[in-house]
Amino acid sequence: MSYAPNTDADRAAMLRTVGVESIDDLFVDIPVRHRDPELDLPPALPETDVIRHLGDLGARNATSSDLPSFLGAGFYRHFVPALVDQQLLRSEWYTAYTPYQPEMAQGTLQAMYEFQSLVCDLTGMEVSNASLYDGASALAEAVLLCRGLTRRPRVVIADTVHPAYRAVAETYVSALDVNLHVVSAARRDATSVRPDLQALVDAIDHQTSCVVIQRPDFLGMVVDPDPVIQAARKHGARVVVVVGDPVSLGLLVPPGDLGADIVVGELRSLAGAPAYGGPGAGMFAVRSQLIRRVPGRIAGRTTDLDGKNAFVLTLQTREQHIRRERATSNITTNQALVTLGATISLSALGRHGLREIAEQSLAAAHRTAEALAGAGAAIATDAPYFNEFVVHAPEGAAARLERLRSGGNVLAGVDLGCVSPSFDDLILVAATELTTASDVKALASAWASTR
């Protein structure tokens, strides 16, 4: 079946317009040997057999739903109410993209407005945009905002900020006059790692546009950021806080109440399973005085001529919408469907539901740590933690994780050696409200049997 609704006459007219005789002439720049390669494919199958074959191939994969999983590092398995997926199918909400004729899409605009309101409640901030691509691009945009605001060239960023976030920020500023200065915010000894913010405090000076910290940090630790915030205030620098897991805000003091100027984070875990790390929903919230520098879009609420609620795009800071010299970002859009999922999830859970999930995650992580300690593991986190902690693996994290996977059939965590060679004997273990007692038992048994 041809899915192109063009007649022979249509095609002939288009070919005449572009000045060629045939469709093949459009591909003359491609060497002949590469145009129509022979593919070594098996004979065609009926559709039912293809579906069965693909199912057999998929069944070869072991996923975090099939095995006890303690993977985290920025993407977590959290409970998502069943109504989320069902609501995403409704036509008045459904979109995978930001609307370009927004006033024709009142449902999408209302969803954006509700999302912004929820993010402000969650973070303790005054203004939120309609989200960005993901948490990493949100951090990069925050760095650019602070650089443009202060005209200072130096960015101080803790090494306990997610390494992927740091890498994306570094890419964003690579062509600019920005010095991205990564500073150690954790100190380790033979078997443990502990927070140490002094180097971060000392690195802030009058050339610093912003300082970036994460809470809970990439190692799972929950650290009081006040010394860093006070040092930033002293030197006129802005404070950017990355939220390690949005569910943690069900228990922890919101970053806005701690003194943050900008709060960013990833909301994917509120909308669905980790899905190989994406697509995401980047949270971006600021103090009200920064509103005209916020990247992306901000939806607002007004009334129409009949006095009814109406939703509009209130602010867009891209050069496509305003004078180029006044643009603060060229980011185009967001992953609106994931953002919508997170909005529905937060609305369904409410304050009490989010707090309950946070409490259960906290309890699950500490039960897991206790079970591992009982199995002979050395818990390396020397600080309060939410749902993630570090375990010492003297023989090497990679070797231990492989033995736990192959011998114990457990996805035990993340090898921190991929972040820093000095951490190659540390494993990052995550637990959430979906971590069961049998999962914890399987991990502890596998650890004890592979010592």
CSV table of C-alpha atoms in Angstrom, one decimal:
chain,number,residue,atom,x,y,z
A,1,MET,CA,0.0,0.0,0.0
A,2,SER,CA,1.3,3.5,-0.9
A,3,TYR,CA,0.9,6.0,1.9
A,4,ALA,CA,1.8,9.0,-0.4
A,5,PRO,CA,-1.4,10.3,-1.8
A,6,ASN,CA,0.3,11.7,-5.0
A,7,THR,CA,-1.0,10.8,-8.4
A,8,ASP,CA,1.4,10.2,-11.4
A,9,ALA,CA,0.4,13.7,-12.5
A,10,ASP,CA,1.3,15.2,-9.1
A,11,ARG,CA,4.7,13.6,-9.2
A,12,ALA,CA,5.4,14.7,-12.7
A,13,ALA,CA,4.5,18.3,-11.9
A,14,MET,CA,6.8,18.3,-8.9
A,15,LEU,CA,9.7,16.8,-10.9
A,16,ARG,CA,9.2,19.5,-13.6
A,17,THR,CA,9.3,22.2,-10.9
A,18,VAL,CA,12.6,21.0,-9.4
A,19,GLY,CA,14.0,20.4,-12.9
A,20,VAL,CA,14.7,16.6,-13.1
A,21,GLU,CA,13.3,13.8,-15.3
A,22,SER,CA,12.7,11.2,-12.7
A,23,ILE,CA,12.8,10.4,-8.9
A,24,ASP,CA,16.0,8.5,-9.4
A,25,ASP,CA,17.6,11.8,-10.6
A,26,LEU,CA,17.1,13.2,-7.1
A,27,PHE,CA,19.6,10.7,-5.8
A,28,VAL,CA,22.5,11.1,-8.3
A,29,ASP,CA,24.8,12.5,-5.6
A,30,ILE,CA,24.7,9.1,-3.8
A,31,PRO,CA,27.1,6.6,-5.3
A,32,VAL,CA,25.3,3.8,-7.2
A,33,ARG,CA,26.7,1.0,-5.1
A,34,HIS,CA,25.0,2.6,-2.0
A,35,ARG,CA,21.6,3.5,-3.5
A,36,ASP,CA,19.9,0.1,-3.4
A,37,PRO,CA,22.0,-2.3,-1.3
A,38,GLU,CA,20.9,-5.9,-1.2
A,39,LEU,CA,19.7,-6.8,2.3
A,40,ASP,CA,20.2,-10.3,3.6
A,41,LEU,CA,16.7,-10.7,5.0
A,42,PRO,CA,14.7,-13.9,5.7
A,43,PRO,CA,11.6,-14.6,3.7
A,44,ALA,CA,8.6,-12.5,4.6
A,45,LEU,CA,6.3,-13.7,7.4
A,46,PRO,CA,2.6,-13.2,8.1
A,47,GLU,CA,1.8,-10.4,10.5
A,48,THR,CA,0.9,-12.8,13.3
A,49,ASP,CA,4.2,-14.6,13.0
A,50,VAL,CA,6.1,-11.3,13.0
A,51,ILE,CA,4.4,-10.3,16.2
A,52,ARG,CA,5.2,-13.6,17.8
A,53,HIS,CA,8.8,-13.4,16.6
A,54,LEU,CA,9.3,-9.9,18.0
A,55,GLY,CA,7.8,-11.0,21.3
A,56,ASP,CA,10.3,-13.9,21.5
A,57,LEU,CA,13.2,-11.4,20.8
A,58,GLY,CA,11.9,-9.0,23.5
A,59,ALA,CA,11.6,-11.8,26.0
A,60,ARG,CA,15.4,-12.2,25.9
A,61,ASN,CA,15.8,-8.9,27.7
A,62,ALA,CA,15.8,-8.8,31.5
A,63,THR,CA,14.3,-5.5,32.7
A,64,SER,CA,14.1,-3.7,36.0
A,65,SER,CA,10.5,-5.1,36.2
A,66,ASP,CA,11.8,-8.7,35.8
A,67,LEU,CA,14.6,-8.6,38.3
A,68,PRO,CA,15.1,-7.0,41.7
A,69,SER,CA,16.4,-3.6,40.7
A,70,PHE,CA,18.3,-1.1,42.7
A,71,LEU,CA,19.3,1.2,39.8
A,72,GLY,CA,18.9,4.9,40.3
A,73,ALA,CA,21.4,7.7,39.6
A,74,GLY,CA,18.7,10.2,38.5
A,75,PHE,CA,16.0,7.9,37.1
A,76,TYR,CA,13.9,6.1,39.6
A,77,ARG,CA,11.0,3.6,39.7
A,78,HIS,CA,8.2,5.3,41.5
A,79,PHE,CA,4.5,4.6,41.7
A,80,VAL,CA,2.6,6.3,38.9
A,81,PRO,CA,-1.3,6.1,39.3
A,82,ALA,CA,-3.0,4.1,36.6
A,83,LEU,CA,-5.2,7.1,35.7
A,84,VAL,CA,-2.1,8.9,34.3
A,85,ASP,CA,-1.8,6.8,31.1
A,86,GLN,CA,-5.6,6.9,30.7
A,87,GLN,CA,-5.8,10.6,31.0
A,88,LEU,CA,-3.0,11.1,28.5
A,89,LEU,CA,-5.2,9.6,25.9
A,90,ARG,CA,-7.9,12.3,26.2
A,91,SER,CA,-8.0,14.5,23.1
A,92,GLU,CA,-8.1,17.8,25.0
A,93,TRP,CA,-4.8,17.1,26.7
A,94,TYR,CA,-3.0,14.9,24.3
A,95,THR,CA,0.2,16.4,22.8
A,96,ALA,CA,3.8,15.4,22.4
A,97,TYR,CA,4.8,19.0,21.6
A,98,THR,CA,4.4,22.6,22.5
A,99,PRO,CA,1.5,24.1,20.5
A,100,TYR,CA,2.4,26.7,17.9
A,101,GLN,CA,-1.1,28.0,17.7
A,102,PRO,CA,-1.6,28.0,21.5
A,103,GLU,CA,-4.9,29.8,21.7
A,104,MET,CA,-6.4,26.9,19.6
A,105,ALA,CA,-5.3,24.4,22.3
A,106,GLN,CA,-6.9,25.5,25.5
A,107,GLY,CA,-6.5,22.1,27.1
A,108,THR,CA,-2.8,22.0,26.5
A,109,LEU,CA,-2.4,25.5,27.8
A,110,GLN,CA,-4.4,24.7,30.9
A,111,ALA,CA,-2.1,21.7,31.5
A,112,MET,CA,0.9,23.9,31.2
A,113,TYR,CA,-0.6,26.4,33.7
A,114,GLU,CA,-1.4,23.7,36.2
A,115,PHE,CA,2.1,22.2,35.8
A,116,GLN,CA,3.7,25.6,36.5
A,117,SER,CA,1.5,26.0,39.6
A,118,LEU,CA,2.5,22.5,40.9
A,119,VAL,CA,6.2,23.1,40.3
A,120,CYS,CA,6.0,26.3,42.3
A,121,ASP,CA,4.3,24.5,45.2
A,122,LEU,CA,6.8,21.7,45.0
A,123,THR,CA,10.0,23.8,44.9
A,124,GLY,CA,8.9,26.8,47.0
A,125,MET,CA,9.7,29.1,44.1
A,126,GLU,CA,7.6,31.9,42.6
A,127,VAL,CA,7.7,31.3,38.8
A,128,SER,CA,8.0,28.2,36.7
A,129,ASN,CA,8.1,27.7,33.0
A,130,ALA,CA,6.2,25.1,31.0
A,131,SER,CA,9.2,22.7,31.4
A,132,LEU,CA,12.3,22.0,29.2
A,133,TYR,CA,13.6,18.9,27.5
A,134,ASP,CA,15.0,17.3,30.6
A,135,GLY,CA,16.8,18.1,33.9
A,136,ALA,CA,20.2,18.4,32.2
A,137,SER,CA,19.2,21.0,29.6
A,138,ALA,CA,17.4,22.8,32.4
A,139,LEU,CA,20.6,23.1,34.4
A,140,ALA,CA,22.4,24.3,31.2
A,141,GLU,CA,19.8,27.0,30.7
A,142,ALA,CA,20.1,28.0,34.3
A,143,VAL,CA,23.8,28.5,33.9
A,144,LEU,CA,23.3,30.6,30.8
A,145,LEU,CA,20.6,32.7,32.6
A,146,CYS,CA,23.0,33.5,35.4
A,147,ARG,CA,25.9,34.3,33.0
A,148,GLY,CA,23.7,36.7,31.0
A,149,LEU,CA,22.3,38.3,34.2
A,150,THR,CA,25.5,38.9,36.0
A,151,ARG,CA,27.9,39.2,33.1
A,152,ARG,CA,30.4,37.2,35.2
A,153,PRO,CA,32.5,34.5,33.5
A,154,ARG,CA,32.8,31.9,36.3
A,155,VAL,CA,30.4,29.1,37.2
A,156,VAL,CA,31.2,27.0,40.3
A,157,ILE,CA,29.6,23.6,40.2
A,158,ALA,CA,29.9,20.8,42.8
A,159,ASP,CA,31.2,17.5,41.6
A,160,THR,CA,28.3,15.9,43.4
A,161,VAL,CA,25.9,17.3,40.7
A,162,HIS,CA,24.8,14.6,38.3
A,163,PRO,CA,27.7,14.0,35.8
A,164,ALA,CA,25.4,14.0,32.8
A,165,TYR,CA,24.0,17.3,33.9
A,166,ARG,CA,27.5,18.7,34.2
A,167,ALA,CA,28.4,17.4,30.8
A,168,VAL,CA,25.4,19.0,29.1
A,169,ALA,CA,26.1,22.3,30.8
A,170,GLU,CA,29.7,22.1,29.7
A,171,THR,CA,28.6,21.6,26.1
A,172,TYR,CA,26.2,24.5,26.2
A,173,VAL,CA,28.9,27.0,27.4
A,174,SER,CA,31.8,25.6,25.4
A,175,ALA,CA,31.6,28.3,22.8
A,176,LEU,CA,31.1,31.1,25.3
A,177,ASP,CA,33.3,33.0,27.6
A,178,VAL,CA,32.4,30.9,30.6
A,179,ASN,CA,34.7,29.1,33.0
A,180,LEU,CA,32.8,26.0,34.3
A,181,HIS,CA,34.8,25.3,37.5
A,182,VAL,CA,34.0,21.8,39.0
A,183,VAL,CA,34.8,21.7,42.7
A,184,SER,CA,34.9,18.7,45.0
A,185,ALA,CA,32.0,18.6,47.5
A,186,ALA,CA,32.7,15.2,48.9
A,187,ARG,CA,35.7,13.7,50.7
A,188,ARG,CA,36.4,10.0,50.9
A,189,ASP,CA,38.6,7.8,52.9
A,190,ALA,CA,39.4,4.1,52.5
A,191,THR,CA,35.8,2.8,52.8
A,192,SER,CA,33.4,5.8,52.9
A,193,VAL,CA,32.5,9.1,51.4
A,194,ARG,CA,31.3,12.2,53.2
A,195,PRO,CA,30.2,15.7,52.3
A,196,ASP,CA,32.7,18.5,52.5
A,197,LEU,CA,31.5,21.9,51.2
A,198,GLN,CA,34.5,24.0,52.2
A,199,ALA,CA,36.2,23.8,48.9
A,200,LEU,CA,33.0,24.9,47.2
A,201,VAL,CA,32.6,27.8,49.6
A,202,ASP,CA,36.2,28.9,49.0
A,203,ALA,CA,35.8,28.7,45.2
A,204,ILE,CA,33.1,31.4,45.1
A,205,ASP,CA,34.4,34.9,44.4
A,206,HIS,CA,33.4,38.2,42.8
A,207,GLN,CA,33.8,36.7,39.3
A,208,THR,CA,31.3,33.9,40.0
A,209,SER,CA,27.9,34.2,38.3
A,210,CYS,CA,26.4,31.2,40.0
A,211,VAL,CA,27.1,28.2,42.2
A,212,VAL,CA,25.4,24.9,41.4
A,213,ILE,CA,24.6,22.3,44.0
A,214,GLN,CA,22.4,19.2,44.1
A,215,ARG,CA,20.0,18.0,46.8
A,216,PRO,CA,19.9,15.0,47.4
A,217,ASP,CA,23.2,14.9,45.6
A,218,PHE,CA,24.4,12.4,43.0
A,219,LEU,CA,25.8,10.2,45.8
A,220,GLY,CA,22.4,10.3,47.6
A,221,MET,CA,23.5,12.5,50.4
A,222,VAL,CA,21.3,15.3,51.8
A,223,VAL,CA,23.5,18.1,52.8
A,224,ASP,CA,22.7,21.5,54.4
A,225,PRO,CA,23.5,24.0,51.6
A,226,ASP,CA,23.5,27.1,53.9
A,227,PRO,CA,27.3,27.7,53.9
A,228,VAL,CA,27.3,27.7,50.1
A,229,ILE,CA,24.3,29.9,49.9
A,230,GLN,CA,25.7,32.4,52.3
A,231,ALA,CA,29.0,32.5,50.4
A,232,ALA,CA,27.1,33.1,47.2
A,233,ARG,CA,25.1,36.0,48.8
A,234,LYS,CA,28.3,37.5,50.1
A,235,HIS,CA,29.8,37.7,46.6
A,236,GLY,CA,26.6,38.5,44.7
A,237,ALA,CA,26.4,35.1,42.9
A,238,ARG,CA,23.2,33.3,42.2
A,239,VAL,CA,22.4,29.8,43.6
A,240,VAL,CA,21.1,27.0,41.4
A,241,VAL,CA,19.8,23.9,43.1
A,242,VAL,CA,19.4,20.7,41.2
A,243,VAL,CA,16.7,18.4,42.7
A,244,GLY,CA,18.0,14.9,42.7
A,245,ASP,CA,14.6,13.2,42.9
A,246,PRO,CA,11.4,15.2,42.8
A,247,VAL,CA,9.8,12.7,45.2
A,248,SER,CA,12.3,13.8,47.9
A,249,LEU,CA,10.4,17.2,48.0
A,250,GLY,CA,7.6,15.3,49.7
A,251,LEU,CA,9.8,15.3,52.8
A,252,LEU,CA,12.7,17.8,52.4
A,253,VAL,CA,12.5,21.5,52.8
A,254,PRO,CA,11.8,23.1,49.4
A,255,PRO,CA,14.9,24.7,47.8
A,256,GLY,CA,13.2,28.0,47.6
A,257,ASP,CA,12.8,28.1,51.3
A,258,LEU,CA,16.5,27.4,51.6
A,259,GLY,CA,17.5,30.4,49.5
A,260,ALA,CA,17.8,29.1,46.0
A,261,ASP,CA,17.5,31.5,43.1
A,262,ILE,CA,16.8,28.8,40.4
A,263,VAL,CA,15.6,25.3,40.9
A,264,VAL,CA,16.0,22.6,38.2
A,265,GLY,CA,15.4,18.9,38.0
A,266,GLU,CA,14.0,15.9,36.2
A,267,LEU,CA,10.4,14.8,36.6
A,268,ARG,CA,10.4,11.7,34.4
A,269,SER,CA,9.9,9.4,37.4
A,270,LEU,CA,6.6,11.1,38.2
A,271,ALA,CA,5.3,10.3,34.7
A,272,GLY,CA,6.4,6.7,34.0
A,273,ALA,CA,9.1,4.1,34.1
A,274,PRO,CA,12.8,5.2,33.5
A,275,ALA,CA,12.6,4.2,29.8
A,276,TYR,CA,16.4,4.1,29.3
A,277,GLY,CA,16.6,7.6,30.7
A,278,GLY,CA,14.2,9.5,28.5
A,279,PRO,CA,12.3,11.3,27.2
A,280,GLY,CA,12.2,13.6,30.2
A,281,ALA,CA,10.5,16.6,31.7
A,282,GLY,CA,12.9,19.4,32.8
A,283,MET,CA,11.7,21.5,35.7
A,284,PHE,CA,12.8,25.1,35.8
A,285,ALA,CA,11.6,27.5,38.5
A,286,VAL,CA,12.9,30.9,39.6
A,287,ARG,CA,12.4,34.0,41.8
A,288,SER,CA,9.9,36.4,40.3
A,289,GLN,CA,12.6,39.0,39.5
A,290,LEU,CA,14.1,36.6,37.0
A,291,ILE,CA,10.8,36.0,35.1
A,292,ARG,CA,11.8,37.9,31.9
A,293,ARG,CA,14.9,35.8,31.5
A,294,VAL,CA,13.2,32.4,31.9
A,295,PRO,CA,13.8,30.1,28.8
A,296,GLY,CA,11.0,28.4,27.0
A,297,ARG,CA,7.4,29.4,27.6
A,298,ILE,CA,5.2,30.5,30.5
A,299,ALA,CA,1.4,30.0,30.3
A,300,GLY,CA,-0.9,32.4,32.0
A,301,ARG,CA,-4.6,32.6,32.9
A,302,THR,CA,-7.0,35.4,32.0
A,303,THR,CA,-10.7,35.9,31.2
A,304,ASP,CA,-12.3,36.1,27.8
A,305,LEU,CA,-15.0,38.6,26.7
A,306,ASP,CA,-17.7,36.4,28.4
A,307,GLY,CA,-15.8,36.4,31.7
A,308,LYS,CA,-14.8,32.8,31.5
A,309,ASN,CA,-11.3,31.5,32.3
A,310,ALA,CA,-9.0,31.5,29.3
A,311,PHE,CA,-5.3,30.3,29.1
A,312,VAL,CA,-2.7,32.0,27.0
A,313,LEU,CA,1.0,32.0,26.4
A,314,THR,CA,2.1,34.9,28.5
A,315,LEU,CA,5.9,34.9,27.9
A,316,GLN,CA,8.2,33.5,25.3
A,317,THR,CA,11.8,34.6,25.4
A,318,ARG,CA,13.1,32.9,22.2
A,319,GLU,CA,14.2,35.0,19.3
A,320,GLN,CA,11.5,33.4,17.2
A,321,HIS,CA,8.9,35.4,19.3
A,322,ILE,CA,10.8,38.6,20.3
A,323,ARG,CA,13.6,40.8,19.0
A,324,ARG,CA,16.7,38.8,18.6
A,325,GLU,CA,18.8,41.1,20.8
A,326,ARG,CA,16.3,40.6,23.7
A,327,ALA,CA,16.2,36.8,23.4
A,328,THR,CA,17.6,35.0,26.5
A,329,SER,CA,17.5,31.4,25.1
A,330,ASN,CA,17.0,29.6,21.8
A,331,ILE,CA,15.5,26.5,23.3
A,332,THR,CA,12.6,25.5,21.1
A,333,THR,CA,10.2,23.3,23.1
A,334,ASN,CA,9.8,20.6,25.6
A,335,GLN,CA,8.6,17.0,26.0
A,336,ALA,CA,5.0,18.1,26.6
A,337,LEU,CA,3.6,14.6,26.9
A,338,VAL,CA,5.9,13.6,29.7
A,339,THR,CA,5.3,17.0,31.4
A,340,LEU,CA,1.6,16.3,31.2
A,341,GLY,CA,2.0,12.9,32.7
A,342,ALA,CA,4.0,14.4,35.7
A,343,THR,CA,1.2,17.0,36.1
A,344,ILE,CA,-1.5,14.4,36.2
A,345,SER,CA,0.5,12.3,38.6
A,346,LEU,CA,1.1,15.1,41.0
A,347,SER,CA,-2.5,16.2,40.9
A,348,ALA,CA,-3.7,12.7,41.7
A,349,LEU,CA,-1.2,12.1,44.5
A,350,GLY,CA,-1.6,15.5,46.2
A,351,ARG,CA,0.6,16.7,49.1
A,352,HIS,CA,-0.3,13.7,51.3
A,353,GLY,CA,0.2,11.1,48.6
A,354,LEU,CA,3.6,12.5,47.6
A,355,ARG,CA,4.7,12.6,51.2
A,356,GLU,CA,3.6,9.0,51.7
A,357,ILE,CA,5.6,7.9,48.7
A,358,ALA,CA,8.6,9.8,50.0
A,359,GLU,CA,8.4,8.3,53.4
A,360,GLN,CA,8.1,4.8,51.9
A,361,SER,CA,11.1,5.4,49.7
A,362,LEU,CA,13.1,6.6,52.7
A,363,ALA,CA,12.2,3.6,54.7
A,364,ALA,CA,12.9,1.2,51.8
A,365,ALA,CA,16.4,2.7,51.3
A,366,HIS,CA,17.3,2.3,55.0
A,367,ARG,CA,15.9,-1.2,55.2
A,368,THR,CA,18.1,-2.1,52.2
A,369,ALA,CA,21.2,-0.6,53.8
A,370,GLU,CA,20.5,-2.5,57.0
A,371,ALA,CA,20.1,-5.7,55.1
A,372,LEU,CA,23.3,-5.2,53.1
A,373,ALA,CA,25.2,-4.4,56.3
A,374,GLY,CA,23.9,-7.6,57.8
A,375,ALA,CA,25.2,-9.4,54.7
A,376,GLY,CA,28.7,-8.1,55.3
A,377,ALA,CA,28.6,-5.0,53.1
A,378,ALA,CA,30.2,-1.7,54.2
A,379,ILE,CA,27.8,1.2,53.8
A,380,ALA,CA,30.0,4.0,52.6
A,381,THR,CA,27.5,6.9,52.9
A,382,ASP,CA,28.5,9.0,55.9
A,383,ALA,CA,25.7,11.5,55.8
A,384,PRO,CA,21.9,11.5,55.9
A,385,TYR,CA,20.4,10.1,52.7
A,386,PHE,CA,16.9,9.9,51.1
A,387,ASN,CA,16.5,6.9,48.8
A,388,GLU,CA,20.0,6.3,47.6
A,389,PHE,CA,23.3,5.5,49.3
A,390,VAL,CA,26.8,4.3,48.5
A,391,VAL,CA,28.3,0.8,49.3
A,392,HIS,CA,32.0,0.0,49.3
A,393,ALA,CA,33.1,-2.9,47.1
A,394,PRO,CA,36.8,-3.6,47.8
A,395,GLU,CA,37.3,-5.9,44.8
A,396,GLY,CA,35.9,-3.2,42.5
A,397,ALA,CA,32.4,-2.0,41.8
A,398,ALA,CA,32.2,-3.4,38.2
A,399,ALA,CA,33.3,-6.9,39.3
A,400,ARG,CA,30.9,-7.0,42.2
A,401,LEU,CA,27.9,-5.8,40.2
A,402,GLU,CA,28.6,-8.4,37.5
A,403,ARG,CA,28.7,-11.2,40.0
A,404,LEU,CA,25.5,-10.0,41.6
A,405,ARG,CA,23.8,-9.9,38.2
A,406,SER,CA,25.1,-13.2,36.8
A,407,GLY,CA,25.2,-15.2,40.1
A,408,GLY,CA,22.3,-13.6,42.1
A,409,ASN,CA,20.1,-12.3,39.2
A,410,VAL,CA,20.0,-8.9,40.8
A,411,LEU,CA,20.5,-5.4,39.3
A,412,ALA,CA,22.3,-4.1,42.4
A,413,GLY,CA,23.2,-0.6,41.5
A,414,VAL,CA,25.4,1.7,39.5
A,415,ASP,CA,29.2,1.6,39.3
A,416,LEU,CA,30.5,5.0,40.4
A,417,GLY,CA,33.7,4.3,38.6
A,418,CYS,CA,32.0,5.5,35.5
A,419,VAL,CA,31.9,8.9,37.2
A,420,SER,CA,35.4,9.1,38.6
A,421,PRO,CA,38.3,6.5,38.7
A,422,SER,CA,38.7,7.3,42.4
A,423,PHE,CA,35.2,5.9,42.9
A,424,ASP,CA,35.7,2.6,41.1
A,425,ASP,CA,35.2,0.7,44.4
A,426,LEU,CA,31.8,2.3,45.2
A,427,ILE,CA,28.3,1.3,44.2
A,428,LEU,CA,25.3,3.6,44.2
A,429,VAL,CA,22.3,1.7,45.4
A,430,ALA,CA,18.7,3.1,45.1
A,431,ALA,CA,15.4,1.9,46.7
A,432,THR,CA,11.9,3.3,46.3
A,433,GLU,CA,8.4,2.6,47.5
A,434,LEU,CA,8.3,-0.1,44.8
A,435,THR,CA,11.2,-2.0,46.4
A,436,THR,CA,9.7,-5.1,48.0
A,437,ALA,CA,10.9,-7.1,51.0
A,438,SER,CA,11.7,-10.0,48.6
A,439,ASP,CA,13.8,-7.6,46.5
A,440,VAL,CA,15.8,-6.6,49.6
A,441,LYS,CA,16.2,-10.2,50.6
A,442,ALA,CA,17.4,-11.2,47.2
A,443,LEU,CA,20.0,-8.4,47.2
A,444,ALA,CA,21.3,-9.3,50.7
A,445,SER,CA,21.5,-13.0,49.9
A,446,ALA,CA,23.3,-12.4,46.6
A,447,TRP,CA,25.8,-10.1,48.3
A,448,ALA,CA,26.5,-12.6,51.1
A,449,SER,CA,26.9,-15.5,48.6
A,450,THR,CA,29.3,-13.6,46.3
A,451,ARG,CA,31.7,-12.2,48.9
